[in-house]
Coordinates of C-alpha atoms in Angstrom, one line a residue:
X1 CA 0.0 0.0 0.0
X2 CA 1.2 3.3 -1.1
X3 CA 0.2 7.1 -0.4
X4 CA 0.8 8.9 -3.5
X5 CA 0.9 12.5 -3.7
X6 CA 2.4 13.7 -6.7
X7 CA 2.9 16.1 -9.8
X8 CA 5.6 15.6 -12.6
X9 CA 5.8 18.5 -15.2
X10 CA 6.1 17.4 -19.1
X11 CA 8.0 19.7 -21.1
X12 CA 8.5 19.2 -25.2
X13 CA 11.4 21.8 -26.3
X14 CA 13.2 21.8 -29.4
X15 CA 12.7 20.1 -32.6
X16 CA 15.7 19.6 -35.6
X17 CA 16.3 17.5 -38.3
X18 CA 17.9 14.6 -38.3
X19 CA 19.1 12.4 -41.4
X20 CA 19.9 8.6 -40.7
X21 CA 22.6 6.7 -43.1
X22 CA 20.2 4.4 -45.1
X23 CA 16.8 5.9 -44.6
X24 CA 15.4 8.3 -46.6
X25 CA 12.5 9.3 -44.7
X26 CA 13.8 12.5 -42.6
X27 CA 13.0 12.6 -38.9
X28 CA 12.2 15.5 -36.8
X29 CA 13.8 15.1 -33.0
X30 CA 11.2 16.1 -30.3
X31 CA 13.5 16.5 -27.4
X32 CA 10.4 15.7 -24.4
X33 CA 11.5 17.1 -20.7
X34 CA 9.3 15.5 -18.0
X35 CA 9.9 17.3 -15.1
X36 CA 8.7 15.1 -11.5
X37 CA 8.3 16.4 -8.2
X38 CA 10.1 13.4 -7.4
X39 CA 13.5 10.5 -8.0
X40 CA 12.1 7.3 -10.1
X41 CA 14.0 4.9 -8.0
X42 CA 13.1 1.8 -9.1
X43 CA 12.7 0.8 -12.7
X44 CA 11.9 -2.3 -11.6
X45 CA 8.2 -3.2 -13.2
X46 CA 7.4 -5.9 -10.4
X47 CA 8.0 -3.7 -7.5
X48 CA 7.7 -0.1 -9.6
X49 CA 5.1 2.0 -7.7
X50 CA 5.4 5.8 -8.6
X51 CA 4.0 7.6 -11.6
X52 CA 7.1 8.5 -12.0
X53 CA 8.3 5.3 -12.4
X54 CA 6.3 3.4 -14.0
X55 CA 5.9 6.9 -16.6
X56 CA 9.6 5.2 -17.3
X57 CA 8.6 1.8 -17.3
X58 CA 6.0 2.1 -19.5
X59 CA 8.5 3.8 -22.1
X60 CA 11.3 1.4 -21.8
X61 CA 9.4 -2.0 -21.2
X62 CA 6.4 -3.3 -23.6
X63 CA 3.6 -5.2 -22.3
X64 CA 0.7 -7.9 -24.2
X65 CA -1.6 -5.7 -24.7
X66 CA -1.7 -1.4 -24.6
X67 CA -4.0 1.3 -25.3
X68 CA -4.2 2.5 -28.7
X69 CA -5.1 6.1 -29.1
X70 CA -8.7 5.4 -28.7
X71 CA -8.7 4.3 -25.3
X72 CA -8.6 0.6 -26.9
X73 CA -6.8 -1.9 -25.8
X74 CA -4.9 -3.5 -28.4
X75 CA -2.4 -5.9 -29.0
X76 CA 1.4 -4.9 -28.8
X77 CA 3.7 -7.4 -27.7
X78 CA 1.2 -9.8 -28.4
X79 CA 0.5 -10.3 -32.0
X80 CA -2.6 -11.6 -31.4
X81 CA -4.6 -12.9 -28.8
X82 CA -8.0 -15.5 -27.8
X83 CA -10.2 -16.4 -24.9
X84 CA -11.6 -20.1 -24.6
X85 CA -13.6 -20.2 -20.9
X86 CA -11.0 -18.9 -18.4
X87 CA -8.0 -19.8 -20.9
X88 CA -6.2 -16.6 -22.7
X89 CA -3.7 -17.7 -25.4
X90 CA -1.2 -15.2 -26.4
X91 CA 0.7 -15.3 -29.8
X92 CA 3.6 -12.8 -29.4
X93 CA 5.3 -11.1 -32.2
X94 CA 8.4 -13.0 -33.6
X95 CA 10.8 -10.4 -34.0
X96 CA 10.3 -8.5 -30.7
X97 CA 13.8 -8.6 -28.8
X98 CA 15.4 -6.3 -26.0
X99 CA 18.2 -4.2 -27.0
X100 CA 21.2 -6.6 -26.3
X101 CA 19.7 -8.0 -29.1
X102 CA 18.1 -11.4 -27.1
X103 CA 14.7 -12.4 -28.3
X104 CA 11.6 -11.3 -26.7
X105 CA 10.0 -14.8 -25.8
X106 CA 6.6 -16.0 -23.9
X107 CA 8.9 -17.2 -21.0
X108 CA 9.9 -13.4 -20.5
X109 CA 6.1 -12.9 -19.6
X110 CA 5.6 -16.4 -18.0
X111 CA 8.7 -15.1 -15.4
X112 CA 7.4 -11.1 -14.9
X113 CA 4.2 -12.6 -13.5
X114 CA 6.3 -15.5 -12.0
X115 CA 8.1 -12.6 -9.8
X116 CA 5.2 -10.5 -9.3
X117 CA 3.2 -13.2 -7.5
X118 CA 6.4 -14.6 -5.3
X119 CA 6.2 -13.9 -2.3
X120 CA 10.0 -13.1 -1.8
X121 CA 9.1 -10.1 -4.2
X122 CA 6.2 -8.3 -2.3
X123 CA 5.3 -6.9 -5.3
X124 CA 2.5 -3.7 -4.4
X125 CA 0.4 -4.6 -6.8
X126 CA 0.4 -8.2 -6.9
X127 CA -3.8 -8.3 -5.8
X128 CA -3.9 -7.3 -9.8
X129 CA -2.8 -10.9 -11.1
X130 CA -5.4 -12.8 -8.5
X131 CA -8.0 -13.5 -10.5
X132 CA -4.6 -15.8 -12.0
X133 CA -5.4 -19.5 -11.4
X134 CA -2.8 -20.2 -8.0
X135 CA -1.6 -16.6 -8.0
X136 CA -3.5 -15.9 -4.7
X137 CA -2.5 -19.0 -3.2
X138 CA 1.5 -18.3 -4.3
X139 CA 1.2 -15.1 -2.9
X140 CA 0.0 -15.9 0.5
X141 CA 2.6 -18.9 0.5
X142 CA 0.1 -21.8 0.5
X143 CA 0.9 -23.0 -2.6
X144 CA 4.0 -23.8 -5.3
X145 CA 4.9 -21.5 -8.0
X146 CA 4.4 -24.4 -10.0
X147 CA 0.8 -24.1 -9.8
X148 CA 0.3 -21.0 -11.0
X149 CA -1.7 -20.7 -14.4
X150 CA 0.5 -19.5 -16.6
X151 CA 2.4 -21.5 -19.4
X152 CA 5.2 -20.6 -21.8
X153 CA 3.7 -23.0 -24.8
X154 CA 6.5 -22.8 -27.2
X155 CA 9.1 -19.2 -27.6
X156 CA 6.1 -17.3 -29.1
X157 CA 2.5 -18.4 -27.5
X158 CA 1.5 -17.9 -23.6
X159 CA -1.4 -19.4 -22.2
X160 CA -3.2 -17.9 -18.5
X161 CA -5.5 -19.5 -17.4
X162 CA -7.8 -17.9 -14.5
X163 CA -9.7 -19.2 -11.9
X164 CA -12.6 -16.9 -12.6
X165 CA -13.6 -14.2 -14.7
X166 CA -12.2 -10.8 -14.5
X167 CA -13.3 -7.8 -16.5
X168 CA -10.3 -6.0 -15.9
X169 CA -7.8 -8.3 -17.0
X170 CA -7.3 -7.6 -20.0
X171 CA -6.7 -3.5 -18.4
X172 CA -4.2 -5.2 -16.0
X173 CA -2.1 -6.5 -18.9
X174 CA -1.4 -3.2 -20.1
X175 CA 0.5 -2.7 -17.0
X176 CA 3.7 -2.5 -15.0
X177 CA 3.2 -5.8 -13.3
X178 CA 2.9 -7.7 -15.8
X179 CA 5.7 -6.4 -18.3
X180 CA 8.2 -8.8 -19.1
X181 CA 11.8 -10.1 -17.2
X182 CA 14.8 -11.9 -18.8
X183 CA 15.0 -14.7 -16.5
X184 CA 19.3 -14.9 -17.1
X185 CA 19.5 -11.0 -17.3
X186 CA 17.4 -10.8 -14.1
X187 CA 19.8 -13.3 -12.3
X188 CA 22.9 -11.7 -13.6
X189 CA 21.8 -8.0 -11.8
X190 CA 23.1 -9.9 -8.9
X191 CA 19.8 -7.7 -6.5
X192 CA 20.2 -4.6 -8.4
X193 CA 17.6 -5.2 -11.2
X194 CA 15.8 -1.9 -12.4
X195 CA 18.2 0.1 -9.8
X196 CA 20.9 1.5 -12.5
X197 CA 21.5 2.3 -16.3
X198 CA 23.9 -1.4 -16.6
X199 CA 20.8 -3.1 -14.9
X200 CA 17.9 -1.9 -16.9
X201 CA 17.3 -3.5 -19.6
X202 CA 14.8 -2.4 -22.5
X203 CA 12.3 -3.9 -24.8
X204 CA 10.1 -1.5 -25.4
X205 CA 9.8 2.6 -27.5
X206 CA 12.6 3.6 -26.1
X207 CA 15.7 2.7 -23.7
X208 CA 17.6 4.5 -21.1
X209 CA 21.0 5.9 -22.6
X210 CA 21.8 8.1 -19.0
X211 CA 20.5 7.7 -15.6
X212 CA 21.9 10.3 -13.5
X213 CA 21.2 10.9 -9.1
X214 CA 23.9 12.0 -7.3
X215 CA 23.8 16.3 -7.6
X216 CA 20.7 15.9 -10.1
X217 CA 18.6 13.9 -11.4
X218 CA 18.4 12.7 -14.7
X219 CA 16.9 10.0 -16.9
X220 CA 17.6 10.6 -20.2
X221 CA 15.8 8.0 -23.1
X222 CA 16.7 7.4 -26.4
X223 CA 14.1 6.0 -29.5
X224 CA 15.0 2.0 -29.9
X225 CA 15.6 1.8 -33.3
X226 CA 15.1 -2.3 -33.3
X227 CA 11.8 -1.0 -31.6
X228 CA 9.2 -3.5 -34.2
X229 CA 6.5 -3.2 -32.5
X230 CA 3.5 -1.3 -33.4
X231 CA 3.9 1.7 -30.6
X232 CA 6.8 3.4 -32.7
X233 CA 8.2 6.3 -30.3
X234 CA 7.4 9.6 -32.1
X235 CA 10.0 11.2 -30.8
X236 CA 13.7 10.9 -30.5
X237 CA 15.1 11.5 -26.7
X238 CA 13.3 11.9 -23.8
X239 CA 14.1 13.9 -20.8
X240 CA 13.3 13.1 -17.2
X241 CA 14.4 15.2 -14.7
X242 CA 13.8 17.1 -11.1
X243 CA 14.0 20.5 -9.5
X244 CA 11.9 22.6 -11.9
X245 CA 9.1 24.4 -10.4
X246 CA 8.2 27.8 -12.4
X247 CA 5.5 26.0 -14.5
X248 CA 3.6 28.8 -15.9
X249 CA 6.6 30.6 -16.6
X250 CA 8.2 28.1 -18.5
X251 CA 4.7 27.7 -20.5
X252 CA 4.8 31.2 -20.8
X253 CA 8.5 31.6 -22.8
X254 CA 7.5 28.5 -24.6
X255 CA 10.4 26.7 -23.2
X256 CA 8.1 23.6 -23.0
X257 CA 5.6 22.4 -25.1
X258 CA 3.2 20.2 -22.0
X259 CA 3.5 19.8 -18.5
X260 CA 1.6 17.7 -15.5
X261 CA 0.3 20.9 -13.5
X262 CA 0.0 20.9 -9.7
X263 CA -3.5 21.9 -7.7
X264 CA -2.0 25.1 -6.6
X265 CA -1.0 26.1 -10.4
X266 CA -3.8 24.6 -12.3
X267 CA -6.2 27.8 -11.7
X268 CA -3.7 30.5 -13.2
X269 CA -2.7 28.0 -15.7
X270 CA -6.0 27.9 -16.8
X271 CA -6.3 31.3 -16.8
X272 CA -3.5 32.0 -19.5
X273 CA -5.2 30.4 -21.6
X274 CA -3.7 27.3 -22.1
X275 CA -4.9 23.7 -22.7
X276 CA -5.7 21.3 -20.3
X277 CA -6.5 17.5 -19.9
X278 CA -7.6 16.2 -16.7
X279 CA -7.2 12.9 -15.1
X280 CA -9.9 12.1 -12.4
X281 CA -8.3 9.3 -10.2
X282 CA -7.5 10.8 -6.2
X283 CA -10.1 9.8 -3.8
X284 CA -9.5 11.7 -0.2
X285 CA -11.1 10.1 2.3
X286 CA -11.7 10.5 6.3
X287 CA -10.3 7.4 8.6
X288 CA -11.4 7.0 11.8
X289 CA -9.1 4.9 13.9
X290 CA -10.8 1.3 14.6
X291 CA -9.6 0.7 18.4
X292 CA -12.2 4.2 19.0
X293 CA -15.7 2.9 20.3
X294 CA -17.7 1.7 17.4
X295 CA -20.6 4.1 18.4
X296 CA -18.2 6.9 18.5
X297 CA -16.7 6.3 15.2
X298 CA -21.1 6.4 14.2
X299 CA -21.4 9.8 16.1
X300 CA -18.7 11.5 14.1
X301 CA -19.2 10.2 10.5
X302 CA -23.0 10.9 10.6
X303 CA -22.2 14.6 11.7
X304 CA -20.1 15.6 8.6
X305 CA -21.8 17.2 5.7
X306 CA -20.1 17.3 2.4
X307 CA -22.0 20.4 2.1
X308 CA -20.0 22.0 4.9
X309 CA -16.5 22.3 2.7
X310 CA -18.0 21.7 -1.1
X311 CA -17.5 25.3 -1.6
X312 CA -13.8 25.8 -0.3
X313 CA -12.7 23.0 -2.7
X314 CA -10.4 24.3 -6.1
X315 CA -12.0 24.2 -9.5
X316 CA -10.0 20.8 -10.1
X317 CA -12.2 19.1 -7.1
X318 CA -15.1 17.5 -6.7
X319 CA -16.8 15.7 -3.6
X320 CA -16.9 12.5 -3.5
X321 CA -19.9 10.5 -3.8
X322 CA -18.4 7.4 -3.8
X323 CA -14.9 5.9 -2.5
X324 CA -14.1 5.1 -6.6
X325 CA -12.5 8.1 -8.7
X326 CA -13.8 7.9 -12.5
X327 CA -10.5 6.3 -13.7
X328 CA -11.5 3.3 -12.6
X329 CA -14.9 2.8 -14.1
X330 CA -16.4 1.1 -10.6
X331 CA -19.8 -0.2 -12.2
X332 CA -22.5 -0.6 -9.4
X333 CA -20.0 1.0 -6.5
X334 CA -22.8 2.6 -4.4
X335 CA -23.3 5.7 -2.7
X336 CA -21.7 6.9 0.8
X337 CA -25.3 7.9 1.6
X338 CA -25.8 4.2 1.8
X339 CA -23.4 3.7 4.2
X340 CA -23.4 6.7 5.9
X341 CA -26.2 9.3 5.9
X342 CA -25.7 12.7 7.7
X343 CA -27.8 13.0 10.6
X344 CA -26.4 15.5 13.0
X345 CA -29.6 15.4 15.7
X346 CA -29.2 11.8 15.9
X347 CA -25.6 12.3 16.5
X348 CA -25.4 14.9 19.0
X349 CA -28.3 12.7 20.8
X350 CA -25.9 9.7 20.7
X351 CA -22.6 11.8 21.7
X352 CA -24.7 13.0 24.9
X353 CA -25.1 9.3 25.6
X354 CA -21.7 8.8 25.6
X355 CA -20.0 11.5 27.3
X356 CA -22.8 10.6 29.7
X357 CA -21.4 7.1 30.0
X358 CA -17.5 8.3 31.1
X359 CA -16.9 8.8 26.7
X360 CA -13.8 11.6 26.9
X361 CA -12.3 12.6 23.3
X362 CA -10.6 15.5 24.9
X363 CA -7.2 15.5 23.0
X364 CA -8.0 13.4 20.0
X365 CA -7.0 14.9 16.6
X366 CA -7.4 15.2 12.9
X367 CA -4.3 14.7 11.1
X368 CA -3.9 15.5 7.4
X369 CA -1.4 15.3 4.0
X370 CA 0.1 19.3 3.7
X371 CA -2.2 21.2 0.9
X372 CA -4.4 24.0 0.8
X373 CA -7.4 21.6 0.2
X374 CA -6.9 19.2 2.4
X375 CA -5.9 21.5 5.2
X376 CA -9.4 23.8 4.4
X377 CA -11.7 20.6 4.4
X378 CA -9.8 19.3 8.3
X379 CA -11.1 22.7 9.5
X380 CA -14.5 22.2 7.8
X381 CA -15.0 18.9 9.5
X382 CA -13.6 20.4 12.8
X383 CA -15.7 23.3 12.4
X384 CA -18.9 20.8 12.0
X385 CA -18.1 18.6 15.2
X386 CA -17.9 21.7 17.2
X387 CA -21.2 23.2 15.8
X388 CA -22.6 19.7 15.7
X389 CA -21.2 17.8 18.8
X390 CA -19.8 20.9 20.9
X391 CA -16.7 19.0 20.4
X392 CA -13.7 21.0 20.0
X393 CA -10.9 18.6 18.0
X394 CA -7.3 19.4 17.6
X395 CA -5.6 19.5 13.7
X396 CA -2.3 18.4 12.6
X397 CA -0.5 18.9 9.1
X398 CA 1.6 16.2 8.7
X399 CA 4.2 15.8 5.5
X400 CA 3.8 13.1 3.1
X401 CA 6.1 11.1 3.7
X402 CA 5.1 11.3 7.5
X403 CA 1.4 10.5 6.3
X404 CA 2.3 7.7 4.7
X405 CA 3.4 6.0 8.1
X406 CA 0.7 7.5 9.7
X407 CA -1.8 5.2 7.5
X408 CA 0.4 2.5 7.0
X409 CA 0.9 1.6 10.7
X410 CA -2.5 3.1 11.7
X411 CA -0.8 5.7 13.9
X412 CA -3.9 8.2 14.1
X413 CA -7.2 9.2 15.6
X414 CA -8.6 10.7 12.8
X415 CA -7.2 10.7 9.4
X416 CA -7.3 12.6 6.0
X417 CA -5.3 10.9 3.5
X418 CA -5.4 10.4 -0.4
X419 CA -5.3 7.2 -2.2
X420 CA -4.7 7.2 -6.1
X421 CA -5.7 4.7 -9.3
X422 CA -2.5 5.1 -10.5
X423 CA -2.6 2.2 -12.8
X424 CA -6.3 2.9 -14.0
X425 CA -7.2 -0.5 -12.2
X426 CA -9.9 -1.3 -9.4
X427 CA -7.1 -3.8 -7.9
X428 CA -4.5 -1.6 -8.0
X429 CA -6.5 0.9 -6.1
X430 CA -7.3 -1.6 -3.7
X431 CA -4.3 -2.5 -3.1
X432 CA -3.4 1.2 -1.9
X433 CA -5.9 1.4 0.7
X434 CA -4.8 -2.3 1.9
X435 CA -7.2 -4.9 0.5
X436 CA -6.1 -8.0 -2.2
X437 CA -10.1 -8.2 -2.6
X438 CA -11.0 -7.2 -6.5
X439 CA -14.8 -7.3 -5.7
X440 CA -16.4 -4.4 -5.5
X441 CA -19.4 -4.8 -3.0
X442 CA -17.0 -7.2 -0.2
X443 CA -14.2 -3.9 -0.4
X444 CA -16.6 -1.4 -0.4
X445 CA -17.7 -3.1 2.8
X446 CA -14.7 -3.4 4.4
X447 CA -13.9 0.2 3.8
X448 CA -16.8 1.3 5.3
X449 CA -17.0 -1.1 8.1
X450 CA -13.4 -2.1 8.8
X451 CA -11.6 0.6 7.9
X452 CA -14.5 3.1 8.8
X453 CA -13.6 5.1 5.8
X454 CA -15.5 8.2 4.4
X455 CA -15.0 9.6 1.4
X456 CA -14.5 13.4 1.1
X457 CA -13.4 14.8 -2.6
X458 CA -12.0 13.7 -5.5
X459 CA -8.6 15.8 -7.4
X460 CA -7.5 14.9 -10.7
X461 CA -4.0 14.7 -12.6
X462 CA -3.8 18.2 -14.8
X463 CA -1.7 18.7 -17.7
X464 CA -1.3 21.9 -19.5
X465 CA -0.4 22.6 -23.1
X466 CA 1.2 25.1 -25.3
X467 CA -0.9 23.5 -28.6
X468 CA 2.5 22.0 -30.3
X469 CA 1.9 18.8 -29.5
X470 CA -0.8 15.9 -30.9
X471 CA -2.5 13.1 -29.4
X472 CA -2.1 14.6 -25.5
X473 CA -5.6 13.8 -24.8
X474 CA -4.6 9.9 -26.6
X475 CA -1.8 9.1 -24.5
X476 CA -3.1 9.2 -20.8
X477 CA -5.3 6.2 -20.7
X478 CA -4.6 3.7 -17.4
X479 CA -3.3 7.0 -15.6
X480 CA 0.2 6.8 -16.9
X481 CA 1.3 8.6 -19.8
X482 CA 2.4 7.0 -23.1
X483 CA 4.8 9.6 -24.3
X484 CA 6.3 7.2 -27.1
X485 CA 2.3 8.3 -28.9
X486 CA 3.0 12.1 -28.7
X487 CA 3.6 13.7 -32.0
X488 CA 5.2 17.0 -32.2
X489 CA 3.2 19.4 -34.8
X490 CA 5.2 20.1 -37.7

């Protein structure tokens, strides 16, 4: 489980012509800056958590299937593939290789999913690959690797078989989890597979030619040539780097062509006049510590009123009616209404009761992630107990990285924290907040119940652009940007 707050900033800079010995067609070189607000530091697909690394990953590694411009998903490694019951058969392209020039085979795939469902791995989003006849099982250590459902038929054809239907399968092959690993390269990184330039290998648009992170960081990609597959990188190199902040002015001298945009900047982005494309997939949601009396927990959810901050969220928020942001597509998810319903003379009846019975929350506080909105909906909810409750609540603004441990090890009274679909996938979003489940109606239960979760507002990932570049809205399906599909306008 991960907390992710984060922005990267994608910049497109200079174009020039370059001839190649032997081709006649003439290429114009895009250079693409993406600026992150954060290291990648692990380019490891299995164990990749980031955007910002598995925005790399996604550029240097292929995967079966991608999406196509459209929102499709399409075949890419895969030449083709079919589904017989539970069985999917793969055919895979026969001139696919990674750039030391070994083929890319079906045991490549057979051994990435191997990985990711080992327990020695602890891959984060290993919950994606249960629906994986024996994956589960592997995973949780009751059961042989050899089990598992997935079978390298011959160099070119791989058969996974599942032990039930999942309609987001075939999204979860599109990922970072289930990307490919060399199994002799993979042993010959000796641990340090993904962690540097010499142990990162590439089969995908592009590979790493410098990876820089000592006085700054720097990833810079080049277009693979031997590249055969149908996701041709559109442009030449691309630049990842860190420590970049003056977005708008660098939209404003046209020193960058797009650029992921921050909460705080969207609005006087917007402003200027430039294009944007947002992402809806951050759900920020209220957490009431479980070892707090169950009637308690009862008397504080049902006296908050999304009403009561609606109006001090940005323009790139939304409340949340649901726990699910749009990105994941959450078919039948219900309502918090259902689960919760605000009722604030019921409460206050029930909080008399219990101060009544020896209850003292004297001292108990909200803690929060460090934004603007975040901070302005704490006070709102504050604000509400008060009026509500006459209970007077301490707040605490707590740094990422500090919220992260705050969740993680359930260090808190009261909690504000944002969970993100980074990969686009209902399992992968699960696994953020702590659950392997993939059904909808048993997590949404256990959220509510368990974890006595409330869901505040939604944000969204921004992007802003200069209008020089093509296919922006076309390359952000799954949440993670395709950058090898941008074309630079001539």
């Amino acid at each position: 489980m991960i907390f992710k707050r984060f922005t990267a900033t994608l910049l497109v800079a200079l174009m020039i012509i370059l001839s190649f010995s032997g081709c006649e067609e003439n290429y114009k070189e895009a250079f693409i800056y993406i600026e992150f607000d954060r290291t990648a530091e692990i380019l490891d697909p299995q164990l990749a958590t980031t955007t910002e690394e598995l925005t790399v990953c996604r550029s240097v590694f292929d995967t079966l299937l991608r999406y196509d411009g459209f929102g499709k998903i399409v075949p890419s490694a895969a030449e083709s593939y079919s589904k017989d019951g539970l069985v999917y058969t793969f055919k895979l392209k026969k001139d696919g290789k990674w750039t030391d020039g070994t083929p890319l085979t079906a045991d490549d795939f057979l051994y990435g999913i191997e990985r990711a469902v080992s327990p020695e791995t602890s891959a984060p989003y290993a919950n994606s690959l249960f629906s994986i006849k024996g994956a589960e099982e592997i995973y949780g250590g009751k059961a042989e690797l050899s089990s598992l459902g997935v079978t390298a038929v011959d160099e070119h054809t791989l058969k996974i078989e599942l032990k039930r239907d999942d309609p987001e399968f075939l999204k979860v092959l599109t990922s970072a989890i289930t990307m490919p690993c060399n199994r002799k390269y993979f042993e010959g990184c000796m641990g340090k597979y993904g962690l540097t330039l010499d142990t990162t290998p590439s089969c995908g648009s592009y590979y790493i030619k410098k990876w820089t992170s000592n006085e700054k960081f720097l990833i810079r990609l080049a277009k693979n040539l031997e590249f055969t597959g149908d996701f041709e990188a559109n442009s030449m190199r691309i630049y990842y780097t860190c420590g970049e902040k003056d977005t708008l002015g660098m939209l404003e001298n046209e020193n960058t062509d797009l650029m992921y945009i921050s909460t705080e900047d969207y609005d006087k982005i917007a402003a200027a006049g430039f294009e944007m494309v947002s992402t809806k997939d951050t759900c920020y949601a209220l957490f009431i510590n479980g070892d707090l009396d169950e009637e308690v927990r009862k008397a504080l959810l049902t006296s908050v009123d999304h009403s009561g901050f609606k109006d001090k969220l940005p323009s790139t928020h939304s409340v949340a009616d649901t726990i699910y942001p749009s990105i994941v597509g959450a078919e039948g998810a219900k309502k918090v209404t259902e689960y919760i319903k605000y009722a604030p003379e019921e409460a206050a009846k029930l909080y008399s009761e219990l101060i009544k019975k020896g209850t003292d929350l004297s001292g108990i506080t909200i803690k929060y992630p460090s934004d603007s909105a975040a901070a302005a909906v704490a006070k709102s909810v504050a604000a509400q107990w008060q009026q509500n409750l006459s209970l007077f609540i301490n707040i605490e603004e707590l740094s990422p990285a500090a919220a992260t441990s705050t969740y993680n090890f359930g260090s808190y009274d009261i909690l504000i924290a944002p969970f993100t679909a980074t990969t686009g996938t209902i399992s992968a979003y699960h696994a953020e907040l702590g659950f392997s489940d993939t059904d909808i109606a048993k997590a949404e239960k256990a959220l509510y119940e368990e974890l006595h979760c409330y869901p505040l507002y939604f944000t969204s990932t921004n992007i802003a652009s200069i209008h020089t570049v093509d296919n922006l809205k076309s390359c952000l399906w799954g949440g993670i940007v395709d950058v090898a599909m941008l074309i630079k306008k001539r």
